[in-house]
PDB file of C-alpha atoms in Angstrom:
ATOM      1  CA  MET Y   1     -14.404 -27.342   1.072  1.00 46.00           C
ATOM      2  CA  SER Y   2     -11.637 -28.723  -1.115  1.00 51.00           C
ATOM      3  CA  SER Y   3      -8.077 -27.654  -0.334  1.00 56.00           C
ATOM      4  CA  VAL Y   4      -7.033 -27.952  -3.986  1.00 54.00           C
ATOM      5  CA  THR Y   5      -5.891 -24.591  -5.302  1.00 61.00           C
ATOM      6  CA  VAL Y   6      -6.467 -23.240  -8.788  1.00 57.00           C
ATOM      7  CA  PRO Y   7      -2.782 -23.647  -9.775  1.00 62.00           C
ATOM      8  CA  GLU Y   8      -2.885 -27.247  -8.540  1.00 66.00           C
ATOM      9  CA  LYS Y   9      -6.070 -27.905 -10.495  1.00 61.00           C
ATOM     10  CA  ALA Y  10      -4.493 -26.364 -13.599  1.00 63.00           C
ATOM     11  CA  GLN Y  11      -1.452 -28.602 -13.186  1.00 66.00           C
ATOM     12  CA  GLU Y  12      -3.730 -31.621 -12.738  1.00 65.00           C
ATOM     13  CA  LEU Y  13      -5.536 -30.785 -15.971  1.00 60.00           C
ATOM     14  CA  GLN Y  14      -2.244 -30.425 -17.809  1.00 62.00           C
ATOM     15  CA  ASN Y  15      -1.207 -33.870 -16.606  1.00 63.00           C
ATOM     16  CA  ILE Y  16      -4.498 -35.299 -17.859  1.00 55.00           C
ATOM     17  CA  VAL Y  17      -4.014 -33.622 -21.231  1.00 55.00           C
ATOM     18  CA  ARG Y  18      -0.512 -35.021 -21.620  1.00 58.00           C
ATOM     19  CA  SER Y  19      -1.818 -38.549 -20.992  1.00 56.00           C
ATOM     20  CA  ILE Y  20      -4.154 -38.407 -24.016  1.00 48.00           C
ATOM     21  CA  SER Y  21      -3.045 -40.564 -26.946  1.00 46.00           C
ATOM     22  CA  GLU Y  22      -1.844 -38.929 -30.133  1.00 50.00           C
ATOM     23  CA  SER Y  23      -4.910 -39.157 -32.423  1.00 53.00           C
ATOM     24  CA  GLN Y  24      -5.651 -35.938 -34.316  1.00 56.00           C
ATOM     25  CA  LYS Y  25      -8.867 -35.296 -32.406  1.00 61.00           C
ATOM     26  CA  GLU Y  26      -7.125 -35.894 -29.123  1.00 67.00           C
ATOM     27  CA  ARG Y  27      -4.209 -33.650 -30.135  1.00 69.00           C
ATOM     28  CA  ASP Y  28      -6.673 -30.888 -31.005  1.00 70.00           C
ATOM     29  CA  ASP Y  29      -8.384 -31.328 -27.652  1.00 69.00           C
ATOM     30  CA  GLN Y  30      -5.028 -31.286 -25.922  1.00 72.00           C
ATOM     31  CA  GLU Y  31      -4.013 -28.023 -27.569  1.00 77.00           C
ATOM     32  CA  ARG Y  32      -7.390 -26.468 -26.800  1.00 76.00           C
ATOM     33  CA  VAL Y  33      -7.232 -27.272 -23.100  1.00 76.00           C
ATOM     34  CA  LEU Y  34      -3.594 -26.242 -22.726  1.00 80.00           C
ATOM     35  CA  ARG Y  35      -4.396 -22.904 -24.385  1.00 83.00           C
ATOM     36  CA  ARG Y  36      -7.357 -22.339 -22.071  1.00 82.00           C
ATOM     37  CA  ILE Y  37      -5.292 -23.298 -19.036  1.00 81.00           C
ATOM     38  CA  ASP Y  38      -2.670 -20.712 -19.975  1.00 83.00           C
ATOM     39  CA  GLU Y  39      -5.380 -18.063 -20.343  1.00 83.00           C
ATOM     40  CA  VAL Y  40      -6.843 -18.895 -16.937  1.00 83.00           C
ATOM     41  CA  ARG Y  41      -3.398 -18.985 -15.369  1.00 84.00           C
ATOM     42  CA  THR Y  42      -2.675 -15.441 -16.600  1.00 85.00           C
ATOM     43  CA  VAL Y  43      -5.828 -13.922 -15.093  1.00 87.00           C
ATOM     44  CA  LEU Y  44      -5.332 -16.084 -12.022  1.00 85.00           C
ATOM     45  CA  GLN Y  45      -1.980 -14.441 -11.369  1.00 87.00           C
ATOM     46  CA  ALA Y  46      -3.555 -10.976 -11.510  1.00 88.00           C
ATOM     47  CA  ALA Y  47      -6.392 -12.051  -9.209  1.00 89.00           C
ATOM     48  CA  THR Y  48      -3.931 -13.638  -6.786  1.00 89.00           C
ATOM     49  CA  VAL Y  49      -1.966 -10.385  -6.515  1.00 91.00           C
ATOM     50  CA  GLN Y  50      -5.149  -8.471  -5.681  1.00 92.00           C
ATOM     51  CA  ARG Y  51      -6.161 -11.069  -3.114  1.00 91.00           C
ATOM     52  CA  GLN Y  52      -2.721 -10.977  -1.455  1.00 93.00           C
ATOM     53  CA  THR Y  53      -2.893  -7.177  -1.310  1.00 95.00           C
ATOM     54  CA  ALA Y  54      -6.306  -7.362   0.367  1.00 95.00           C
ATOM     55  CA  VAL Y  55      -4.968  -9.845   2.933  1.00 94.00           C
ATOM     56  CA  LEU Y  56      -1.995  -7.565   3.684  1.00 96.00           C
ATOM     57  CA  LEU Y  57      -4.320  -4.581   4.012  1.00 96.00           C
ATOM     58  CA  ARG Y  58      -6.338  -6.455   6.627  1.00 96.00           C
ATOM     59  CA  GLU Y  59      -3.204  -7.486   8.515  1.00 96.00           C
ATOM     60  CA  ARG Y  60      -1.685  -4.004   8.599  1.00 95.00           C
ATOM     61  CA  THR Y  61      -4.770  -1.803   8.892  1.00 95.00           C
ATOM     62  CA  GLY Y  62      -7.654  -3.989  10.075  1.00 95.00           C
ATOM     63  CA  GLN Y  63      -9.674  -3.121   6.946  1.00 95.00           C
ATOM     64  CA  THR Y  64     -11.425  -6.247   5.621  1.00 93.00           C
ATOM     65  CA  LEU Y  65     -12.503  -6.722   2.006  1.00 93.00           C
ATOM     66  CA  ASP Y  66     -14.564  -9.514   0.431  1.00 90.00           C
ATOM     67  CA  VAL Y  67     -12.287 -12.015  -1.339  1.00 88.00           C
ATOM     68  CA  SER Y  68     -14.824 -14.840  -1.605  1.00 87.00           C
ATOM     69  CA  GLY Y  69     -14.991 -14.444  -5.402  1.00 85.00           C
ATOM     70  CA  PHE Y  70     -11.537 -15.995  -5.652  1.00 81.00           C
ATOM     71  CA  GLU Y  71     -12.636 -19.220  -3.980  1.00 81.00           C
ATOM     72  CA  ALA Y  72     -15.896 -19.265  -5.978  1.00 82.00           C
ATOM     73  CA  ALA Y  73     -13.974 -19.223  -9.276  1.00 77.00           C
ATOM     74  CA  ARG Y  74     -11.634 -21.968  -8.071  1.00 75.00           C
ATOM     75  CA  ALA Y  75     -14.532 -24.151  -6.941  1.00 79.00           C
ATOM     76  CA  LYS Y  76     -16.273 -23.730 -10.304  1.00 75.00           C
ATOM     77  CA  LEU Y  77     -13.243 -24.967 -12.229  1.00 72.00           C
ATOM     78  CA  GLU Y  78     -12.853 -27.903  -9.871  1.00 73.00           C
ATOM     79  CA  SER Y  79     -16.493 -28.996 -10.049  1.00 74.00           C
ATOM     80  CA  LYS Y  80     -16.660 -28.758 -13.856  1.00 68.00           C
ATOM     81  CA  SER Y  81     -13.475 -30.778 -14.394  1.00 66.00           C
ATOM     82  CA  ARG Y  82     -14.333 -33.814 -12.304  1.00 67.00           C
ATOM     83  CA  GLY Y  83     -15.685 -35.769 -15.274  1.00 63.00           C
ATOM     84  CA  GLY Y  84     -12.710 -35.097 -17.561  1.00 66.00           C
ATOM     85  CA  LEU Y  85     -11.474 -32.150 -19.578  1.00 68.00           C
ATOM     86  CA  PRO Y  86     -13.702 -29.084 -19.160  1.00 72.00           C
ATOM     87  CA  LEU Y  87     -15.427 -27.482 -22.136  1.00 77.00           C
ATOM     88  CA  ASP Y  88     -14.247 -24.115 -23.458  1.00 80.00           C
ATOM     89  CA  GLN Y  89     -17.238 -22.416 -21.866  1.00 83.00           C
ATOM     90  CA  VAL Y  90     -16.108 -23.550 -18.424  1.00 82.00           C
ATOM     91  CA  PHE Y  91     -12.694 -21.961 -18.902  1.00 82.00           C
ATOM     92  CA  LEU Y  92     -14.280 -18.797 -20.254  1.00 86.00           C
ATOM     93  CA  ASP Y  93     -16.662 -18.590 -17.301  1.00 85.00           C
ATOM     94  CA  VAL Y  94     -13.824 -19.043 -14.824  1.00 85.00           C
ATOM     95  CA  LYS Y  95     -11.705 -16.489 -16.652  1.00 86.00           C
ATOM     96  CA  ARG Y  96     -14.516 -13.919 -16.593  1.00 88.00           C
ATOM     97  CA  ALA Y  97     -15.153 -14.636 -12.914  1.00 87.00           C
ATOM     98  CA  LEU Y  98     -11.494 -14.090 -12.038  1.00 88.00           C
ATOM     99  CA  GLU Y  99     -11.287 -10.910 -14.133  1.00 90.00           C
ATOM    100  CA  GLY Y 100     -14.431  -9.556 -12.486  1.00 90.00           C
ATOM    101  CA  PHE Y 101     -13.125 -10.460  -9.045  1.00 90.00           C
ATOM    102  CA  ALA Y 102      -9.775  -8.735  -9.694  1.00 90.00           C
ATOM    103  CA  SER Y 103     -11.421  -5.600 -11.106  1.00 92.00           C
ATOM    104  CA  GLU Y 104     -13.923  -5.225  -8.277  1.00 92.00           C
ATOM    105  CA  LEU Y 105     -11.343  -5.937  -5.603  1.00 92.00           C
ATOM    106  CA  SER Y 106      -8.919  -3.438  -7.148  1.00 93.00           C
ATOM    107  CA  ALA Y 107     -11.580  -0.716  -6.968  1.00 94.00           C
ATOM    108  CA  SER Y 108     -12.445  -1.617  -3.371  1.00 95.00           C
ATOM    109  CA  LEU Y 109      -8.765  -1.589  -2.452  1.00 95.00           C
ATOM    110  CA  ARG Y 110      -8.305   1.923  -3.850  1.00 96.00           C
ATOM    111  CA  GLN Y 111     -11.349   3.288  -2.052  1.00 96.00           C
ATOM    112  CA  THR Y 112     -10.646   1.617   1.296  1.00 96.00           C
ATOM    113  CA  TRP Y 113      -6.941   2.384   1.196  1.00 97.00           C
ATOM    114  CA  LYS Y 114      -7.415   6.066   0.377  1.00 96.00           C
ATOM    115  CA  ALA Y 115      -9.928   6.533   3.198  1.00 96.00           C
ATOM    116  CA  TRP Y 116      -7.738   4.772   5.774  1.00 97.00           C
ATOM    117  CA  ALA Y 117      -4.449   6.370   4.704  1.00 97.00           C
ATOM    118  CA  THR Y 118      -5.994   9.849   4.517  1.00 96.00           C
ATOM    119  CA  ALA Y 119      -7.326   9.463   8.052  1.00 95.00           C
ATOM    120  CA  ARG Y 120      -3.832   8.548   9.294  1.00 96.00           C
ATOM    121  CA  ILE Y 121      -2.351  11.605   7.570  1.00 95.00           C
ATOM    122  CA  GLN Y 122      -4.966  13.902   9.072  1.00 91.00           C
ATOM    123  CA  GLU Y 123      -3.911  12.719  12.523  1.00 90.00           C
ATOM    124  CA  VAL Y 124      -0.506  14.331  11.934  1.00 89.00           C
ATOM    125  CA  SER Y 125      -0.022  18.050  12.535  1.00 81.00           C
ATOM    126  CA  PRO Y 126       2.867  19.371  10.400  1.00 81.00           C
ATOM    127  CA  ALA Y 127       3.062  22.361  12.760  1.00 77.00           C
ATOM    128  CA  ARG Y 128       4.679  20.003  15.274  1.00 83.00           C
ATOM    129  CA  PHE Y 129       7.613  19.462  12.914  1.00 85.00           C
ATOM    130  CA  VAL Y 130       9.098  22.856  13.819  1.00 80.00           C
ATOM    131  CA  THR Y 131       9.738  21.650  17.377  1.00 80.00           C
ATOM    132  CA  LEU Y 132      12.082  18.924  16.098  1.00 85.00           C
ATOM    133  CA  GLY Y 133      15.779  19.293  15.473  1.00 81.00           C
ATOM    134  CA  PRO Y 134      16.782  20.384  11.941  1.00 81.00           C
ATOM    135  CA  ASP Y 135      17.643  16.872  10.713  1.00 88.00           C
ATOM    136  CA  GLU Y 136      14.577  15.320  12.313  1.00 89.00           C
ATOM    137  CA  ARG Y 137      12.393  18.088  10.907  1.00 86.00           C
ATOM    138  CA  LEU Y 138      13.650  17.361   7.391  1.00 90.00           C
ATOM    139  CA  GLU Y 139      13.069  13.630   7.867  1.00 94.00           C
ATOM    140  CA  ALA Y 140       9.571  14.238   9.240  1.00 93.00           C
ATOM    141  CA  THR Y 141       8.682  16.438   6.269  1.00 91.00           C
ATOM    142  CA  GLU Y 142       9.929  13.846   3.768  1.00 95.00           C
ATOM    143  CA  LEU Y 143       8.003  11.067   5.518  1.00 96.00           C
ATOM    144  CA  TYR Y 144       4.843  13.185   5.582  1.00 94.00           C
ATOM    145  CA  GLU Y 145       5.057  14.008   1.868  1.00 94.00           C
ATOM    146  CA  SER Y 146       5.785  10.354   1.070  1.00 96.00           C
ATOM    147  CA  MET Y 147       2.674   9.289   2.979  1.00 97.00           C
ATOM    148  CA  LYS Y 148       0.514  11.778   1.091  1.00 95.00           C
ATOM    149  CA  ALA Y 149       1.831  10.545  -2.253  1.00 96.00           C
ATOM    150  CA  LYS Y 150       1.173   6.897  -1.376  1.00 96.00           C
ATOM    151  CA  ALA Y 151      -2.324   7.658  -0.096  1.00 96.00           C
ATOM    152  CA  ASN Y 152      -3.225   9.116  -3.489  1.00 93.00           C
ATOM    153  CA  ARG Y 153      -1.784   6.411  -5.716  1.00 92.00           C
ATOM    154  CA  PRO Y 154      -4.301   5.209  -8.341  1.00 90.00           C
ATOM    155  CA  LYS Y 155      -3.202   1.592  -7.835  1.00 90.00           C
ATOM    156  CA  VAL Y 156      -2.685  -0.009  -4.448  1.00 94.00           C
ATOM    157  CA  ASP Y 157      -0.128  -2.787  -4.080  1.00 95.00           C
ATOM    158  CA  SER Y 158       1.691  -4.476  -1.224  1.00 96.00           C
ATOM    159  CA  ALA Y 159       4.715  -2.180  -1.509  1.00 96.00           C
ATOM    160  CA  THR Y 160       2.500   0.902  -1.144  1.00 97.00           C
ATOM    161  CA  ILE Y 161       0.913  -0.439   2.033  1.00 97.00           C
ATOM    162  CA  LEU Y 162       4.188  -1.570   3.590  1.00 97.00           C
ATOM    163  CA  THR Y 163       6.133   1.628   2.858  1.00 97.00           C
ATOM    164  CA  PHE Y 164       3.257   3.855   4.022  1.00 97.00           C
ATOM    165  CA  CYS Y 165       2.927   1.974   7.309  1.00 97.00           C
ATOM    166  CA  SER Y 166       6.692   2.075   7.817  1.00 97.00           C
ATOM    167  CA  ALA Y 167       6.753   5.842   7.190  1.00 97.00           C
ATOM    168  CA  HIS Y 168       3.812   6.341   9.557  1.00 97.00           C
ATOM    169  CA  ASP Y 169       5.521   4.356  12.323  1.00 96.00           C
ATOM    170  CA  THR Y 170       8.789   6.265  11.883  1.00 96.00           C
ATOM    171  CA  LEU Y 171       7.029   9.634  11.862  1.00 96.00           C
ATOM    172  CA  SER Y 172       5.052   8.721  14.980  1.00 94.00           C
ATOM    173  CA  ALA Y 173       8.311   7.843  16.735  1.00 94.00           C
ATOM    174  CA  LEU Y 174       9.867  11.167  15.709  1.00 93.00           C
ATOM    175  CA  LEU Y 175       6.893  13.091  17.076  1.00 91.00           C
ATOM    176  CA  GLN Y 176       6.590  11.035  20.242  1.00 88.00           C
ATOM    177  CA  HIS Y 177       8.207  13.731  22.408  1.00 80.00           C
ATOM    178  CA  ALA Y 178       7.238  16.755  20.307  1.00 81.00           C
ATOM    179  CA  PRO Y 179       4.704  19.095  21.931  1.00 76.00           C
ATOM    180  CA  ALA Y 180       1.189  18.346  20.730  1.00 73.00           C
ATOM    181  CA  ASP Y 181       0.070  21.956  21.165  1.00 71.00           C
ATOM    182  CA  ALA Y 182       2.810  23.951  19.409  1.00 76.00           C
ATOM    183  CA  PRO Y 183       1.295  27.455  19.155  1.00 81.00           C
ATOM    184  CA  GLN Y 184       1.246  29.359  15.886  1.00 83.00           C
ATOM    185  CA  GLY Y 185       3.497  32.002  17.427  1.00 86.00           C
ATOM    186  CA  LEU Y 186       6.205  29.393  17.997  1.00 86.00           C
ATOM    187  CA  VAL Y 187       5.854  28.113  14.433  1.00 81.00           C
ATOM    188  CA  GLU Y 188       6.242  31.633  13.031  1.00 86.00           C
ATOM    189  CA  LEU Y 189       9.192  32.416  15.321  1.00 88.00           C
ATOM    190  CA  ILE Y 190      11.096  29.260  14.373  1.00 83.00           C
ATOM    191  CA  ASN Y 191      10.462  29.858  10.681  1.00 81.00           C
ATOM    192  CA  ARG Y 192      11.753  33.403  11.077  1.00 86.00           C
ATOM    193  CA  LEU Y 193      14.891  32.256  12.885  1.00 85.00           C
ATOM    194  CA  ASP Y 194      15.551  29.513  10.360  1.00 80.00           C
ATOM    195  CA  ALA Y 195      15.331  32.043   7.549  1.00 81.00           C
ATOM    196  CA  GLY Y 196      18.426  33.686   9.088  1.00 82.00           C
ATOM    197  CA  LYS Y 197      19.701  37.248   9.695  1.00 83.00           C
ATOM    198  CA  VAL Y 198      17.696  37.785  12.891  1.00 89.00           C
ATOM    199  CA  THR Y 199      19.570  39.930  15.405  1.00 90.00           C
ATOM    200  CA  LEU Y 200      19.321  39.570  19.158  1.00 90.00           C
ATOM    201  CA  ARG Y 201      17.750  43.035  19.279  1.00 89.00           C
ATOM    202  CA  GLU Y 202      14.891  41.776  17.116  1.00 92.00           C
ATOM    203  CA  LEU Y 203      14.055  39.026  19.606  1.00 92.00           C
ATOM    204  CA  THR Y 204      11.787  39.982  22.475  1.00 92.00           C
ATOM    205  CA  ASP Y 205      11.886  38.534  25.962  1.00 92.00           C
ATOM    206  CA  ALA Y 206       8.623  36.794  25.076  1.00 92.00           C
ATOM    207  CA  ASP Y 207      10.263  35.215  22.012  1.00 91.00           C
ATOM    208  CA  ILE Y 208      13.123  33.810  24.107  1.00 91.00           C
ATOM    209  CA  ALA Y 209      10.729  32.616  26.805  1.00 91.00           C
ATOM    210  CA  LEU Y 210       8.649  30.859  24.175  1.00 88.00           C
ATOM    211  CA  LEU Y 211      11.689  29.046  22.787  1.00 87.00           C
ATOM    212  CA  ARG Y 212      12.668  27.940  26.296  1.00 87.00           C
ATOM    213  CA  GLU Y 213       9.153  26.844  27.171  1.00 84.00           C
ATOM    214  CA  TYR Y 214       9.155  24.379  24.286  1.00 79.00           C
ATOM    215  CA  ASP Y 215      12.845  23.344  24.637  1.00 76.00           C
ATOM    216  CA  GLN Y 216      13.808  25.002  21.366  1.00 79.00           C
ATOM    217  CA  ASP Y 217      16.496  27.328  22.710  1.00 81.00           C
ATOM    218  CA  SER Y 218      19.177  24.601  22.545  1.00 76.00           C
ATOM    219  CA  TRP Y 219      18.931  24.544  18.740  1.00 76.00           C
ATOM    220  CA  TYR Y 220      20.181  28.109  18.302  1.00 81.00           C
ATOM    221  CA  THR Y 221      23.516  29.799  18.943  1.00 84.00           C
ATOM    222  CA  VAL Y 222      24.299  33.502  19.266  1.00 85.00           C
ATOM    223  CA  THR Y 223      27.362  34.905  17.448  1.00 84.00           C
ATOM    224  CA  ARG Y 224      28.727  38.427  17.216  1.00 80.00           C
ATOM    225  CA  LYS Y 225      28.922  40.049  13.792  1.00 77.00           C
ATOM    226  CA  ALA Y 226      32.340  41.113  12.573  1.00 70.00           C
ATOM    227  CA  ASN Y 227      31.162  44.675  12.001  1.00 66.00           C
TER     228      ASN Y 227
END
């Protein structure tokens, strides 16, 4: 398989075009080919972005998508230009192939990404956030909401994948020592305490024992009211 890339082939064609003498017919042919090269280069850039995103997705998530259409389009342009300047139809065929590749890959990226990212989000239990310190709890909530937003984006790009994975790693680190089985009673008690204006009389021995059992008692102080 040739190692010549589409950009390199496009540059090679441009060099050939520039070497044509200046007869009117040759100038017309030169302009035609340069115009077609520019058109192919534009769709090539879009296809390249999709291909790079698919490669990153595989590296960061293990999800593999078919990117063979990219090489097929490149090989077609190379084979049809060996005997000189390609006809318009060759450029049009390559352009359509690249556009089709980019469109299909974009759809596959959205579907695969949403399924993978949603599965990672479902592995997280927001109920565990209440067992974190106040600052960590706020950070965990923001990371969780950020992950949900990125999982539902209509267009997947490299930045989406990288920031989601970074947020997931940070959230996992925050929850590393948080109890995995935080009971609903603890969640409700912490929410009630955080809302404020809970007197010591309103706390039962079971409430205090529950806070101590899950190492939450160190986050609260007891003060005497002025009146």
